[in-house]
mmCIF file of C-alpha atoms in Angstrom:
data_model
loop_
_atom_site.group_PDB
_atom_site.id
_atom_site.type_symbol
_atom_site.label_atom_id
_atom_site.label_comp_id
_atom_site.label_asym_id
_atom_site.label_seq_id
_atom_site.Cartn_x
_atom_site.Cartn_y
_atom_site.Cartn_z
ATOM 1 C CA LYS A 1 -4.727 -2.422 -7.520
ATOM 2 C CA VAL A 2 -3.395 -5.888 -7.601
ATOM 3 C CA ARG A 3 -6.760 -7.492 -6.555
ATOM 4 C CA TRP A 4 -8.419 -5.500 -9.178
ATOM 5 C CA ALA A 5 -5.959 -6.504 -12.008
ATOM 6 C CA LEU A 6 -6.150 -10.257 -11.057
ATOM 7 C CA ASP A 7 -10.046 -9.938 -11.097
ATOM 8 C CA PHE A 8 -10.069 -7.883 -14.428
ATOM 9 C CA LYS A 9 -7.860 -10.567 -15.961
ATOM 10 C CA GLY A 10 -10.014 -13.410 -14.676
ATOM 11 C CA LEU A 11 -7.338 -15.042 -12.839
ATOM 12 C CA LYS A 12 -7.927 -17.360 -9.930
ATOM 13 C CA TRP A 13 -6.196 -16.145 -6.724
ATOM 14 C CA ARG A 14 -6.295 -16.572 -3.161
ATOM 15 C CA ALA A 15 -5.760 -13.807 -0.518
ATOM 16 C CA VAL A 16 -3.550 -14.718 2.389
ATOM 17 C CA ASP A 17 -3.822 -12.393 5.574
ATOM 18 C CA VAL A 18 -0.530 -11.463 6.651
ATOM 19 C CA GLU A 19 0.222 -10.675 10.196
ATOM 20 C CA PRO A 20 1.937 -7.281 10.029
ATOM 21 C CA PHE A 21 4.633 -7.635 12.651
ATOM 22 C CA SER A 22 5.921 -11.070 12.125
ATOM 23 C CA LYS A 23 4.922 -11.541 8.407
ATOM 24 C CA ARG A 24 5.340 -15.306 9.062
ATOM 25 C CA GLU A 25 2.940 -16.041 6.304
ATOM 26 C CA MET A 26 5.615 -14.759 3.933
ATOM 27 C CA LYS A 27 8.857 -16.226 5.475
ATOM 28 C CA HIS A 28 8.774 -18.978 2.751
ATOM 29 C CA LEU A 29 8.848 -16.382 -0.175
ATOM 30 C CA PRO A 30 12.250 -15.338 -1.547
ATOM 31 C CA CYS A 31 11.263 -11.738 -1.847
ATOM 32 C CA LYS A 32 12.257 -8.815 0.270
ATOM 33 C CA THR A 33 11.944 -5.149 -0.442
ATOM 34 C CA THR A 34 14.814 -2.695 0.454
ATOM 35 C CA LEU A 35 13.563 0.098 2.426
ATOM 36 C CA ASP A 36 14.908 3.662 2.309
ATOM 37 C CA SER A 37 16.752 2.772 5.614
ATOM 38 C CA GLY A 38 18.424 -0.084 3.714
ATOM 39 C CA GLN A 39 16.660 -2.691 5.779
ATOM 40 C CA LEU A 40 15.242 -5.835 3.806
ATOM 41 C CA LEU A 41 11.731 -6.741 4.818
ATOM 42 C CA HIS A 42 8.887 -8.658 3.304
ATOM 43 C CA THR A 43 6.190 -6.203 2.135
ATOM 44 C CA VAL A 44 2.746 -6.278 0.810
ATOM 45 C CA PRO A 45 1.301 -6.612 -1.658
ATOM 46 C CA ALA A 46 3.029 -9.623 -2.899
ATOM 47 C CA ILE A 47 2.074 -12.399 -5.197
ATOM 48 C CA HIS A 48 3.350 -15.979 -5.552
ATOM 49 C CA ASP A 49 2.438 -17.199 -9.162
ATOM 50 C CA GLU A 50 2.883 -20.868 -8.515
ATOM 51 C CA ALA A 51 2.853 -22.209 -12.235
ATOM 52 C CA PRO A 52 6.068 -20.294 -13.210
ATOM 53 C CA GLY A 53 7.230 -19.969 -9.670
ATOM 54 C CA ALA A 54 7.414 -16.071 -9.721
ATOM 55 C CA VAL A 55 7.397 -14.004 -6.554
ATOM 56 C CA LEU A 56 6.954 -10.307 -6.798
ATOM 57 C CA THR A 57 6.188 -7.448 -4.445
ATOM 58 C CA GLU A 58 5.402 -3.694 -5.104
ATOM 59 C CA SER A 59 2.058 -3.156 -6.853
ATOM 60 C CA SER A 60 3.376 -1.550 -9.948
ATOM 61 C CA GLU A 61 5.917 -4.323 -10.284
ATOM 62 C CA ILE A 62 3.236 -6.956 -10.092
ATOM 63 C CA LEU A 63 0.965 -5.106 -12.520
ATOM 64 C CA GLY A 64 3.726 -5.088 -15.086
ATOM 65 C CA TYR A 65 4.280 -8.874 -14.462
ATOM 66 C CA LEU A 66 0.634 -9.636 -14.813
ATOM 67 C CA GLU A 67 0.434 -7.658 -18.062
ATOM 68 C CA ARG A 68 3.518 -9.652 -19.596
ATOM 69 C CA GLN A 69 2.505 -13.157 -18.178
ATOM 70 C CA TYR A 70 -1.312 -12.802 -18.842
ATOM 71 C CA PRO A 71 -1.713 -10.271 -21.655
ATOM 72 C CA THR A 72 -5.461 -10.725 -22.202
ATOM 73 C CA PRO A 73 -7.283 -8.669 -21.462
ATOM 74 C CA PRO A 74 -4.805 -5.820 -21.426
ATOM 75 C CA LEU A 75 -4.342 -3.644 -18.478
ATOM 76 C CA PHE A 76 -2.355 -1.025 -20.340
ATOM 77 C CA PRO A 77 -2.830 0.785 -23.701
ATOM 78 C CA GLU A 78 -1.018 -0.789 -26.802
ATOM 79 C CA SER A 79 1.007 2.182 -27.758
ATOM 80 C CA VAL A 80 4.372 2.802 -26.075
ATOM 81 C CA ALA A 81 3.268 6.191 -25.322
ATOM 82 C CA GLY A 82 0.100 5.054 -23.598
ATOM 83 C CA ARG A 83 1.989 2.532 -21.474
ATOM 84 C CA GLU A 84 4.606 5.383 -20.499
ATOM 85 C CA GLU A 85 1.705 7.648 -19.566
ATOM 86 C CA VAL A 86 0.090 4.892 -17.335
ATOM 87 C CA SER A 87 3.596 4.116 -15.914
ATOM 88 C CA ARG A 88 3.856 7.839 -14.805
ATOM 89 C CA TRP A 89 0.333 7.766 -13.325
ATOM 90 C CA LEU A 90 1.099 4.781 -11.238
ATOM 91 C CA SER A 91 4.218 6.066 -9.983
ATOM 92 C CA TRP A 92 2.872 9.299 -9.075
ATOM 93 C CA LEU A 93 -0.095 7.666 -7.363
ATOM 94 C CA ASP A 94 2.106 5.344 -5.420
ATOM 95 C CA SER A 95 4.828 7.762 -4.471
ATOM 96 C CA VAL A 96 3.078 10.943 -3.941
ATOM 97 C CA VAL A 97 -0.775 10.679 -3.573
ATOM 98 C CA GLY A 98 -0.685 7.306 -1.783
ATOM 99 C CA LEU A 99 1.789 8.410 0.694
ATOM 100 C CA SER A 100 -0.026 11.567 1.831
ATOM 101 C CA ALA A 101 -3.488 9.779 1.718
ATOM 102 C CA ARG A 102 -2.225 6.841 3.768
ATOM 103 C CA ARG A 103 -0.618 9.216 6.330
ATOM 104 C CA LEU A 104 -3.653 11.272 6.789
ATOM 105 C CA ALA A 105 -5.916 8.261 7.041
ATOM 106 C CA TYR A 106 -3.741 6.605 9.717
ATOM 107 C CA THR A 107 -3.599 9.753 11.542
ATOM 108 C CA GLN A 108 -7.224 9.991 11.578
ATOM 109 C CA VAL A 109 -7.775 6.477 12.770
ATOM 110 C CA ALA A 110 -5.075 6.703 15.425
ATOM 111 C CA LEU A 111 -6.658 9.773 16.901
ATOM 112 C CA GLU A 112 -10.412 8.880 16.581
ATOM 113 C CA HIS A 113 -10.432 5.046 16.675
ATOM 114 C CA PRO A 114 -7.245 3.512 18.027
ATOM 115 C CA GLY A 115 -8.995 0.206 18.679
ATOM 116 C CA TYR A 116 -9.416 -0.280 14.870
ATOM 117 C CA LEU A 117 -5.567 -0.353 14.728
ATOM 118 C CA ALA A 118 -5.567 -3.106 17.020
ATOM 119 C CA GLN A 119 -8.002 -5.047 14.962
ATOM 120 C CA LEU A 120 -5.888 -4.564 11.916
ATOM 121 C CA PHE A 121 -2.456 -5.228 13.436
ATOM 122 C CA VAL A 122 -3.148 -7.546 16.285
ATOM 123 C CA PRO A 123 -6.636 -9.124 15.863
ATOM 124 C CA HIS A 124 -5.786 -11.868 18.284
ATOM 125 C CA ILE A 125 -5.474 -9.330 21.051
ATOM 126 C CA ALA A 126 -8.298 -6.975 19.903
ATOM 127 C CA GLY A 127 -10.855 -9.820 20.050
ATOM 128 C CA LYS A 128 -14.298 -9.539 18.503
ATOM 129 C CA GLY A 129 -15.400 -6.222 20.040
ATOM 130 C CA GLY A 130 -15.005 -4.028 16.978
ATOM 131 C CA GLY A 131 -11.950 -2.453 18.478
ATOM 132 C CA ARG A 132 -14.142 -1.047 21.408
ATOM 133 C CA GLY A 133 -12.789 -3.273 24.257
ATOM 134 C CA PHE A 134 -10.080 -2.350 26.860
ATOM 135 C CA LYS A 135 -7.468 -4.626 25.322
ATOM 136 C CA ALA A 136 -8.187 -3.260 21.814
ATOM 137 C CA SER A 137 -8.167 0.259 22.906
ATOM 138 C CA LEU A 138 -4.925 -0.117 24.832
ATOM 139 C CA ALA A 139 -3.089 -2.049 22.104
ATOM 140 C CA GLY A 140 -4.428 0.446 19.593
ATOM 141 C CA LYS A 141 -3.031 3.480 21.531
ATOM 142 C CA ILE A 142 0.321 1.748 21.753
ATOM 143 C CA ILE A 143 0.371 0.933 17.858
ATOM 144 C CA ALA A 144 -0.931 4.623 17.308
ATOM 145 C CA GLY A 145 2.124 5.795 19.165
ATOM 146 C CA VAL A 146 4.451 3.577 17.186
ATOM 147 C CA LEU A 147 2.876 4.659 13.801
ATOM 148 C CA THR A 148 3.070 8.231 14.883
ATOM 149 C CA GLN A 149 6.770 8.117 15.274
ATOM 150 C CA ARG A 150 7.545 5.923 12.323
ATOM 151 C CA PHE A 151 5.417 8.004 9.937
ATOM 152 C CA ARG A 152 5.755 11.320 11.621
ATOM 153 C CA PHE A 153 2.036 12.017 12.059
ATOM 154 C CA HIS A 154 2.905 14.753 14.641
ATOM 155 C CA LEU A 155 4.433 16.554 11.825
ATOM 156 C CA ASN A 156 1.421 16.542 9.504
ATOM 157 C CA ARG A 157 0.633 20.146 9.957
ATOM 158 C CA GLU A 158 4.100 21.379 9.593
ATOM 159 C CA GLU A 159 4.913 19.337 6.617
ATOM 160 C CA ARG A 160 1.576 20.489 5.104
ATOM 161 C CA VAL A 161 0.511 16.963 4.261
ATOM 162 C CA PHE A 162 -3.335 17.827 3.974
ATOM 163 C CA GLU A 163 -2.494 20.747 1.599
ATOM 164 C CA HIS A 164 -0.169 18.467 -0.384
ATOM 165 C CA LEU A 165 -2.915 16.051 -1.058
ATOM 166 C CA GLU A 166 -5.350 18.824 -1.866
ATOM 167 C CA GLN A 167 -2.830 19.958 -4.500
ATOM 168 C CA CYS A 168 -2.671 16.470 -5.980
ATOM 169 C CA GLN A 169 -6.431 16.394 -6.215
ATOM 170 C CA SER A 170 -6.389 19.585 -8.248
ATOM 171 C CA ARG A 171 -3.406 18.738 -10.383
ATOM 172 C CA SER A 172 -4.696 17.147 -13.522
ATOM 173 C CA ASP A 173 -1.733 18.118 -15.634
ATOM 174 C CA PHE A 174 0.988 16.297 -13.558
ATOM 175 C CA VAL A 175 2.129 14.039 -16.382
ATOM 176 C CA GLY A 176 3.452 16.896 -18.508
ATOM 177 C CA ASN A 177 4.668 19.062 -15.684
ATOM 178 C CA GLN A 178 6.871 16.645 -13.521
ATOM 179 C CA ASP A 179 9.827 18.026 -11.863
#
């Protein structure tokens, strides 16, 4: 979403690949996100807008900042009701749809192609074999185990994650019927 918004607004930007475990590329940034556990960590996406010196994380917060700082062309409708509706959609997509979709996607990758996880998380170990080498496969399986525990992939069926995502896809009236 953030990359799309930056491009849509015609802003010049540069992507920085962040090593997922150390996040050393972010250490100089004064932004950390408080996780549900209370732990403070650097998270992505993040932007550092050098001109005003702003540093933000969380995609919805970044989109709001971009809209305030660089209003043309607009990302959101002009009306208050329209902006509120977009805000509800973003929140729902981030907190409900996104969580289930990422959980299922990572589960499938962990089960079928663990070497891809090594390419994503530890490319210096995975090498250039497309995640198919011995090191990539071993590292990927270890990462898959860590992710399985952290994100409870082993409980997907019990927690009906797939069915939950299906309900999200068919639920077009969520805005008016939020619980």
